[in-house]
Short mmCIF file of C-alpha atoms in Angstrom, two decimals:
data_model
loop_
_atom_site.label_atom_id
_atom_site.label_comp_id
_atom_site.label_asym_id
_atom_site.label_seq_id
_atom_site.Cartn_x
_atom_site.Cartn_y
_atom_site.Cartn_z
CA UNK A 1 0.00 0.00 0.00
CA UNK A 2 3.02 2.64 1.00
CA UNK A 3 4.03 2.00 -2.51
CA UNK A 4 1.07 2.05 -4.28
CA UNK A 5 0.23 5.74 -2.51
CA UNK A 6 3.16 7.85 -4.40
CA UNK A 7 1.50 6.23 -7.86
CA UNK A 8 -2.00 6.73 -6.96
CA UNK A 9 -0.31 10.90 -6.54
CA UNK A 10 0.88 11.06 -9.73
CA UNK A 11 -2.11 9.27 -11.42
CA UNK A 12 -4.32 11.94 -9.21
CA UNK A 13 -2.12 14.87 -10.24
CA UNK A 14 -2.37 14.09 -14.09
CA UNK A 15 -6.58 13.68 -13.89
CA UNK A 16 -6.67 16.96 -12.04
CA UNK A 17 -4.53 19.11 -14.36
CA UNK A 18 -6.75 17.62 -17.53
CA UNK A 19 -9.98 18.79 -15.17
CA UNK A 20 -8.02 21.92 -14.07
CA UNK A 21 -7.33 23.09 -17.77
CA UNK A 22 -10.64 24.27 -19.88
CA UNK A 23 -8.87 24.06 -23.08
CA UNK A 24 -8.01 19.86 -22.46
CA UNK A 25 -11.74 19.94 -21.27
CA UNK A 26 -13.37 21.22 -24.19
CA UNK A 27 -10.82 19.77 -26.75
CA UNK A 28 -13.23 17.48 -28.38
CA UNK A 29 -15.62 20.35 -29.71
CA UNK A 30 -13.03 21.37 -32.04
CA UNK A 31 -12.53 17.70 -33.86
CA UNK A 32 -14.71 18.06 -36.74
CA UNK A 33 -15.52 20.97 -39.04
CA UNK A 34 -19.16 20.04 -38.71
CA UNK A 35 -19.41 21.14 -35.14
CA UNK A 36 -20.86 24.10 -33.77
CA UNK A 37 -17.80 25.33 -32.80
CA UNK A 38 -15.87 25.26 -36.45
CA UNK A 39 -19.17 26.94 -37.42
CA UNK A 40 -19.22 29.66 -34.82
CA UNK A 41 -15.56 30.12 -35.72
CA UNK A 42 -16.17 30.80 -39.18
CA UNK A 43 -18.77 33.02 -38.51
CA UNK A 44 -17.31 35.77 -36.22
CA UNK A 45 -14.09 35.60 -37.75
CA UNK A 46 -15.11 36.45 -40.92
CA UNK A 47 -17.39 39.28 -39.19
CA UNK A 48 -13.58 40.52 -37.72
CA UNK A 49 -11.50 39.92 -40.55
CA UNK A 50 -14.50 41.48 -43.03
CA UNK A 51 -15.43 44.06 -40.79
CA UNK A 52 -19.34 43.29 -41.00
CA UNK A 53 -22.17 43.21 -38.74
CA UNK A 54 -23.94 40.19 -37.79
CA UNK A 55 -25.89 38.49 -35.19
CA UNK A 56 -26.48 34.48 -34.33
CA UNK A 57 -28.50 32.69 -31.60
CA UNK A 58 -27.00 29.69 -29.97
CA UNK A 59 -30.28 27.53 -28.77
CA UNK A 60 -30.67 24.05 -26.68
CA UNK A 61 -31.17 22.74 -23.97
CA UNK A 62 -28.91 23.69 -20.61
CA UNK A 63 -26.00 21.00 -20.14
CA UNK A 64 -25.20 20.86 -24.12
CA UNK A 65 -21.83 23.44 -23.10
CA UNK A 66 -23.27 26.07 -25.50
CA UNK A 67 -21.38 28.88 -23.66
CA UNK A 68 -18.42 26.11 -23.38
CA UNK A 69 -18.37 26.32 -27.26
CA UNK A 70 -18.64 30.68 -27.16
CA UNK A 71 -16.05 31.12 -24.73
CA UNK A 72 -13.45 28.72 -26.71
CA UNK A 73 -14.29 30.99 -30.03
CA UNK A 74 -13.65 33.99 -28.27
CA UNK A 75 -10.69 32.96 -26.75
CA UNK A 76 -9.17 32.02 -29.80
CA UNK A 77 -9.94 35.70 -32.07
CA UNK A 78 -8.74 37.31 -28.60
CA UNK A 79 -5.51 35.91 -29.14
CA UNK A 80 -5.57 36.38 -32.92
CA UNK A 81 -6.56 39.95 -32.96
CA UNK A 82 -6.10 40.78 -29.79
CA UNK A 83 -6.20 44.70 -30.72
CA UNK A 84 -9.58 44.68 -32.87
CA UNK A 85 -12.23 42.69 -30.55
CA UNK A 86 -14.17 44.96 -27.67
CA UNK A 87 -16.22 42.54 -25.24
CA UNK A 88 -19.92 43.38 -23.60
CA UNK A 89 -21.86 40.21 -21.90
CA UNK A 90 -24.99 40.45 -20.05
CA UNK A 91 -27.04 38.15 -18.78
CA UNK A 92 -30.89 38.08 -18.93
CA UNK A 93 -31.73 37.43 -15.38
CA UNK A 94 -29.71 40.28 -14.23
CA UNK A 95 -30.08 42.77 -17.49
CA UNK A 96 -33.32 42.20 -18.40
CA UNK A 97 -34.46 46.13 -18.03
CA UNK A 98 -33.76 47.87 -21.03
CA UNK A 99 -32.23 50.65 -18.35
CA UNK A 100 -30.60 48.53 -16.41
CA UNK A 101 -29.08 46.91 -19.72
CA UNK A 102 -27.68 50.04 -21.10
CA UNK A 103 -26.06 51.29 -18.23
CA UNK A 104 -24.81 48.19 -17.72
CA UNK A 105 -23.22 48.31 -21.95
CA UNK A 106 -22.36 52.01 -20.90
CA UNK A 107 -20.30 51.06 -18.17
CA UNK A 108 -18.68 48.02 -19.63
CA UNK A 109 -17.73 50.08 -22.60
CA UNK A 110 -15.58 52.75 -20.16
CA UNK A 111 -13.94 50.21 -18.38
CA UNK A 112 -12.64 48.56 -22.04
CA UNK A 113 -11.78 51.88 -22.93
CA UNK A 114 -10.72 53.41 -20.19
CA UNK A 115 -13.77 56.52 -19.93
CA UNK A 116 -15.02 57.70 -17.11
CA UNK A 117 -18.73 56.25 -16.24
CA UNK A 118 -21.23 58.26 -14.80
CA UNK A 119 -23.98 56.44 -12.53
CA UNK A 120 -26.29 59.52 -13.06
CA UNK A 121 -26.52 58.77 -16.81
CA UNK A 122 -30.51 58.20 -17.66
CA UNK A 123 -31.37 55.79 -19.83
CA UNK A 124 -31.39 57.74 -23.45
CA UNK A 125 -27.69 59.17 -22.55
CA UNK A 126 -26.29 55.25 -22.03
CA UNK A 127 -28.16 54.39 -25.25
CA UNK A 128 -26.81 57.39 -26.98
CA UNK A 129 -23.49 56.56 -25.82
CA UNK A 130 -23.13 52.92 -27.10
CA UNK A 131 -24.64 53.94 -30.53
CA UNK A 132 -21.46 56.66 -30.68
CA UNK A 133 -18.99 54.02 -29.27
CA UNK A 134 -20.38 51.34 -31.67
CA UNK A 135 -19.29 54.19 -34.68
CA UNK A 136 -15.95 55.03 -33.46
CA UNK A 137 -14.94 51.62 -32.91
CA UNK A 138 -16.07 50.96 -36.36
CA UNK A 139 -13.94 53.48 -37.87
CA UNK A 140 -10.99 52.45 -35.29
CA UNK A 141 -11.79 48.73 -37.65
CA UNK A 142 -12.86 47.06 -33.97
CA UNK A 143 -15.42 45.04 -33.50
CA UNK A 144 -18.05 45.11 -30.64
CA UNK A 145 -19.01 41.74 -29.25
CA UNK A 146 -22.53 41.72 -27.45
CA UNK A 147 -22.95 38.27 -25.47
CA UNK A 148 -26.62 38.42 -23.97
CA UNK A 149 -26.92 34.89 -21.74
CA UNK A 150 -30.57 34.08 -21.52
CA UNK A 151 -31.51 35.82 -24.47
CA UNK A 152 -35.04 35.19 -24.47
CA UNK A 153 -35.74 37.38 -21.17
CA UNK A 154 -34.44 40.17 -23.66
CA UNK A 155 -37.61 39.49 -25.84
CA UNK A 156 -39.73 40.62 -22.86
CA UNK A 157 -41.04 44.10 -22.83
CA UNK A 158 -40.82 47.23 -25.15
CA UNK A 159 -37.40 45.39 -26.68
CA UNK A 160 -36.04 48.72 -26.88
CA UNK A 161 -32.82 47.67 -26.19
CA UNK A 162 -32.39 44.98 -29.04
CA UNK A 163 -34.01 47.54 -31.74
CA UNK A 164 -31.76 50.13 -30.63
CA UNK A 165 -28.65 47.48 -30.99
CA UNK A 166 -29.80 45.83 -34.49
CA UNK A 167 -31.07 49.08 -35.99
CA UNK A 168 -27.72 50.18 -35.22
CA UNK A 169 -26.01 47.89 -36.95
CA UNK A 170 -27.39 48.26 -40.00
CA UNK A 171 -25.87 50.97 -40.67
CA UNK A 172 -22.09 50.75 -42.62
CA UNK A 173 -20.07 52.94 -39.60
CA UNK A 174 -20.72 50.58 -36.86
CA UNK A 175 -19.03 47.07 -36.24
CA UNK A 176 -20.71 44.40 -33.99
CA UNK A 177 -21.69 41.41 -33.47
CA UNK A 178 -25.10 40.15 -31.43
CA UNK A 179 -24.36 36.65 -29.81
CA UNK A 180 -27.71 35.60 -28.35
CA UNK A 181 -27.56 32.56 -25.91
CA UNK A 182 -30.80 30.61 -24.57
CA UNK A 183 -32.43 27.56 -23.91
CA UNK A 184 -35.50 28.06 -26.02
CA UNK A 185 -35.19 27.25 -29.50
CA UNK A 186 -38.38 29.45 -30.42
CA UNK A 187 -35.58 32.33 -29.07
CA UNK A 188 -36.04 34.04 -32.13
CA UNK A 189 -40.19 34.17 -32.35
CA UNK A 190 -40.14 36.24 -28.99
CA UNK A 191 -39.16 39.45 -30.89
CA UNK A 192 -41.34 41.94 -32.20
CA UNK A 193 -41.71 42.19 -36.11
CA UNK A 194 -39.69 45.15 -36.38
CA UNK A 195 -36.80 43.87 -34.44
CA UNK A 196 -36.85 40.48 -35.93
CA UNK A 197 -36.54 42.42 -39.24
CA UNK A 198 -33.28 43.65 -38.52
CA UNK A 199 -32.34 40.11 -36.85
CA UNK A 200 -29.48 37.57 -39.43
CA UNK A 201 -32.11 34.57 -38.34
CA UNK A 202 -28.47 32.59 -38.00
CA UNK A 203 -29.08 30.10 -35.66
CA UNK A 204 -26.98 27.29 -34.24
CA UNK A 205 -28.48 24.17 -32.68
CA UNK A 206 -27.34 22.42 -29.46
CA UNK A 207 -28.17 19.09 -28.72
CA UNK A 208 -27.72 16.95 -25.49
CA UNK A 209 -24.54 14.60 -25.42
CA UNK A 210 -25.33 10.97 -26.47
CA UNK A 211 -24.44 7.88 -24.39
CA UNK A 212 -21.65 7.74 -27.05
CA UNK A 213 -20.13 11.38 -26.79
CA UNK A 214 -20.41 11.06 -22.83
CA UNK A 215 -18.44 7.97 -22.99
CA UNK A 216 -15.45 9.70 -25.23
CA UNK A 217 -15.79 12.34 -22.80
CA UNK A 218 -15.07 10.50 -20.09
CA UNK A 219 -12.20 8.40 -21.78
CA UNK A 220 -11.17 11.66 -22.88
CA UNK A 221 -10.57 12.96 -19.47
CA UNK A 222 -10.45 9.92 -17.17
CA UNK A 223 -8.44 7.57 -18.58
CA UNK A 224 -4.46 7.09 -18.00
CA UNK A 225 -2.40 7.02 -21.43
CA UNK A 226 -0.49 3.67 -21.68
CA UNK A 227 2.32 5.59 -22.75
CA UNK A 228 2.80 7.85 -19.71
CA UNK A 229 5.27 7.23 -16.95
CA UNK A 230 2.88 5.18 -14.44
CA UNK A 231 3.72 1.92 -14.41
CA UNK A 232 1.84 -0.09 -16.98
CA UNK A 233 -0.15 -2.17 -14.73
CA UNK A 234 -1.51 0.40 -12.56
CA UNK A 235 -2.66 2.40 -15.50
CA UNK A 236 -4.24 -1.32 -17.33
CA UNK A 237 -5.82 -2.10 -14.15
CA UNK A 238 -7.19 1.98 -13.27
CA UNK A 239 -8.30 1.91 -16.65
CA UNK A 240 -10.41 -1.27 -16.37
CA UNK A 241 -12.35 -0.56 -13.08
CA UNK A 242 -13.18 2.87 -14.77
CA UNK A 243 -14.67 1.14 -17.21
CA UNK A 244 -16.55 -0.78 -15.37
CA UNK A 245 -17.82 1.72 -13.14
CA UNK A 246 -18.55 3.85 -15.99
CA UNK A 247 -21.01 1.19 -17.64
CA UNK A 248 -22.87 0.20 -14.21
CA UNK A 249 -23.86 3.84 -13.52
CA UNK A 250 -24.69 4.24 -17.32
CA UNK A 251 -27.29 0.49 -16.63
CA UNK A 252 -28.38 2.31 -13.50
CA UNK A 253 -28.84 5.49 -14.81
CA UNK A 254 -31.43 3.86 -17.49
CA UNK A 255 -33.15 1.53 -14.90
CA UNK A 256 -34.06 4.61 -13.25
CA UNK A 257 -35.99 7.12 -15.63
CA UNK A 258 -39.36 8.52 -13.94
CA UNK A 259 -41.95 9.95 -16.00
CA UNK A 260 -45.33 11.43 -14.38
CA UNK A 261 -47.13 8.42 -13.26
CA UNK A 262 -44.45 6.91 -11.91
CA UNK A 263 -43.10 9.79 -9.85
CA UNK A 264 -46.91 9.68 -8.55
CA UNK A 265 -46.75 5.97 -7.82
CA UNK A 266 -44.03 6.92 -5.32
CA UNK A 267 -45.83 10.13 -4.12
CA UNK A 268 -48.85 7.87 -3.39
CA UNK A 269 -46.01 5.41 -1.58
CA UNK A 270 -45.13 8.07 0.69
CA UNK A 271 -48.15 8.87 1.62
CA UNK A 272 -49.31 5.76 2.99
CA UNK A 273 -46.04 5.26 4.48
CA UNK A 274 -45.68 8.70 6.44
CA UNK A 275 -49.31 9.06 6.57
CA UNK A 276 -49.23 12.71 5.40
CA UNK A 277 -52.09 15.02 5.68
CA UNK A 278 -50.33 16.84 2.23
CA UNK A 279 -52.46 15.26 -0.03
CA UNK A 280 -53.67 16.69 -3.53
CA UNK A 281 -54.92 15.57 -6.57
CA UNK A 282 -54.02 14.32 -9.60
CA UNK A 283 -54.97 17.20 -11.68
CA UNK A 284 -52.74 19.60 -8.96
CA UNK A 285 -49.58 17.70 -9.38
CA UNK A 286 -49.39 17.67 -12.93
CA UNK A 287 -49.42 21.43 -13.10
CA UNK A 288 -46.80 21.21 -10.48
CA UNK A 289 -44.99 18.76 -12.88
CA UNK A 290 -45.99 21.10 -15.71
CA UNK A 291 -44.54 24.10 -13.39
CA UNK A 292 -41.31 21.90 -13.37
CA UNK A 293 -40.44 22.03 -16.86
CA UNK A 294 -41.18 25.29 -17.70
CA UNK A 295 -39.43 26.27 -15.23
CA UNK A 296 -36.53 24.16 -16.30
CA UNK A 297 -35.60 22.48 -13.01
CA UNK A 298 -36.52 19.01 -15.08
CA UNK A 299 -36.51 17.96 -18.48
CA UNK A 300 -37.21 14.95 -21.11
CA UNK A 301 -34.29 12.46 -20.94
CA UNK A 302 -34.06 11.69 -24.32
CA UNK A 303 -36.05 13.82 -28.05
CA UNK A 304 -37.59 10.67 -28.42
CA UNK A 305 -41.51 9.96 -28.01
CA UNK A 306 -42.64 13.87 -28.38
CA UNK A 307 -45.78 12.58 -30.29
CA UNK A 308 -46.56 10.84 -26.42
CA UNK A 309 -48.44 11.73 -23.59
CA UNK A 310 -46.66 14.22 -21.44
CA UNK A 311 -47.08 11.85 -18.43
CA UNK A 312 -45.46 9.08 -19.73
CA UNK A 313 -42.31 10.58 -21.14
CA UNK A 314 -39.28 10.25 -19.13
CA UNK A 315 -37.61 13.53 -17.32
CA UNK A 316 -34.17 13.69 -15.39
CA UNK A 317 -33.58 16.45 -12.72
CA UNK A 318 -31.46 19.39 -13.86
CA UNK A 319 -30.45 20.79 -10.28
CA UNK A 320 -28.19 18.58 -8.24
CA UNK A 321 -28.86 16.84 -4.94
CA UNK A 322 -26.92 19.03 -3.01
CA UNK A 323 -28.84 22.63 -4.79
CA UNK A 324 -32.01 20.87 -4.18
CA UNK A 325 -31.27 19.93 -0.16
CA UNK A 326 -29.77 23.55 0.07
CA UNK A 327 -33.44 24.72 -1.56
CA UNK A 328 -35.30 23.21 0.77
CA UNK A 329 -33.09 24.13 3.90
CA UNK A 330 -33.80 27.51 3.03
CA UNK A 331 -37.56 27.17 2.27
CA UNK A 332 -39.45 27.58 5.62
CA UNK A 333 -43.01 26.03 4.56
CA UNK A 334 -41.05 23.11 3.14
CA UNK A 335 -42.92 20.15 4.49
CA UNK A 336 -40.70 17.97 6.93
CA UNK A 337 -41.92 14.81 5.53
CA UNK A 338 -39.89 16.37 2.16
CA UNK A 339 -36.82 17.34 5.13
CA UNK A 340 -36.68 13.10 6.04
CA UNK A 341 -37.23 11.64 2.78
CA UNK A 342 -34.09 13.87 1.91
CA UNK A 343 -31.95 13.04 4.71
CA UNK A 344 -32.51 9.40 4.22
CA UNK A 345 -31.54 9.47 0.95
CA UNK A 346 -28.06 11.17 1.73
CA UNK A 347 -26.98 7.90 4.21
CA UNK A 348 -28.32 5.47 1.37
#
């Protein structure tokens, strides 16, 4: 065992500076020029090196490393023309008031360029101001990126901000480009006819990993290579059990998909076992399960089926164990029957 520990080190030391490092990571996104990323690629650079406007929408579902796939494309023009590219990202839960969006632009834009900001700015001055920036960056051949994260919360209200940003850009002295990210893929319906007008309608489509990509993944980043220093029959014998770990939590992970009536089967369990005086109806619960997805906090396990009942398609939970025990710690009217079920599951 003493001798086994200063291996076990080195093996742990080489899996955490793959896991450490975004670039190893992410590597596999760039191995075809079909992907989404060789596509994105093409796309803005030829925006910088052309100096031309244009906008895109990156749409799926969350977990399919959409912003994985952004960041890597900007990272790689940053170093490329590391001069001509000018950064603004918001995010639609925080910036969804067209105010609160351009003085958010407005002071994102002073830090880049080293301006003073002033809070007191209304609303029209910050707009005013990123329409003049967006024209002297043009003619200083720079090009404005605008990253909006949860770009359908954008498509709420007046839209001022998004007509004032497209309308913009269709003019020859400005240079930008409008990188829309969200997890509906009717992102793009949400605006109003005479911002949609002005819109590219480019639109780049995410899609959850398959069994297959998950399991490259994980060779990808787990795995020992038989040509590295470990000896060779640690790294044969590491290999293996990963392996075989791997597949039992993939058969597990299948032997366990809940869909509607199932999840009330158990609901129905509980309440004869805890004799619960929480008891509602059919009809109740599957809003609440309705509630669920819209709210995103579950979703379909698989595209298959979408011609099926809603309460007999399988779902998978999108928040971990440890978010949803923190949620309910923190929710006083949470029902302590919800409280046990949660703590026995943690010394299962």
């Amino acid at each position: 065992m003493a001798a086994a520990a200063p291996v076990a080190d080195q093996a742990q030391a080489v899996l955490r500076g793959r896991l450490c490092y975004p670039a190893i990571v992410h590597s596999p996104l760039r191995s075809s020029p079909d992907t989404n990323y060789s596509k994105l690629k093409y796309l803005v650079a030829s925006s910088v090196s052309e100096a031309c406007n244009n906008s895109v929408l990156l749409l799926g579902p969350r977990g399919c490393r959409k912003g994985a796939v952004l960041d890597m494309v900007l990272e790689d023009l940053k170093k490329e023309h590391p001069d001509a590219i000018s950064m603004i990202r918001l995010n639609g839960m925080l910036h969804s008031d067209d105010n609160c969006a351009t003085k958010e632009i407005a002071r994102q834009l002073c830090l880049e360029h080293q301006l003073s900001f002033s809070k007191m700015a209304s609303s029209d001055d910050n707009t005013d101001f990123m329409i003049d920036m967006l024209r002297e960056c043009g003619l200083a051949h720079k090009t404005v990126f605008f990253v909006l994260e949860e770009y359908d919360l954008f498509a709420q209200g007046k839209q001022r901000l998004l007509y004032s940003l497209l309308d913009e850009m269709q003019t020859l002295t400005s240079q930008a480009v409008v990188i829309g990210i969200s997890c509906r893929l009717d992102a793009d319906q949400l605006l109003e006819k005479r911002v949609r007008s002005r819109f590219s309608h480019r639109k780049l489509l995410f899609v959850p990993s398959s069994l297959d990509d998950i399991q490259r993944l994980m060779e990808h980043l787990l795995m020992l290579d038989k040509d590295s220093n470990l000896p060779k029959n640690y790294v044969t014998e590491y290999n293996s059990r990963l392996t075989v770990s791997f597949l039992s939590i993939l058969e597990d992970k299948e032997q366990n998909s809940y869909n509607f009536n199932s999840i009330m089967k158990e609901y129905r369990s509980i309440q004869d076992a805890y004799k619960t005086s929480d008891k509602y109806a059919t009809t109740v619960c599957f809003r609440a399960f309705e509630h669920l997805l819209d709210r995103e906090l579950i979703t379909f396990a698989d595209s298959k089926g979408r011609n099926v009942a809603l309460e007999y398609r399988p779902v998978k939970l999108l928040i971990s164990s440890r978010e949803l025990a923190e949620s309910l710690d923190l929710n006083t009217t949470c029902p302590v029957v919800l409280q046990k079920l949660l703590d026995r599951e943690r010394y299962m």
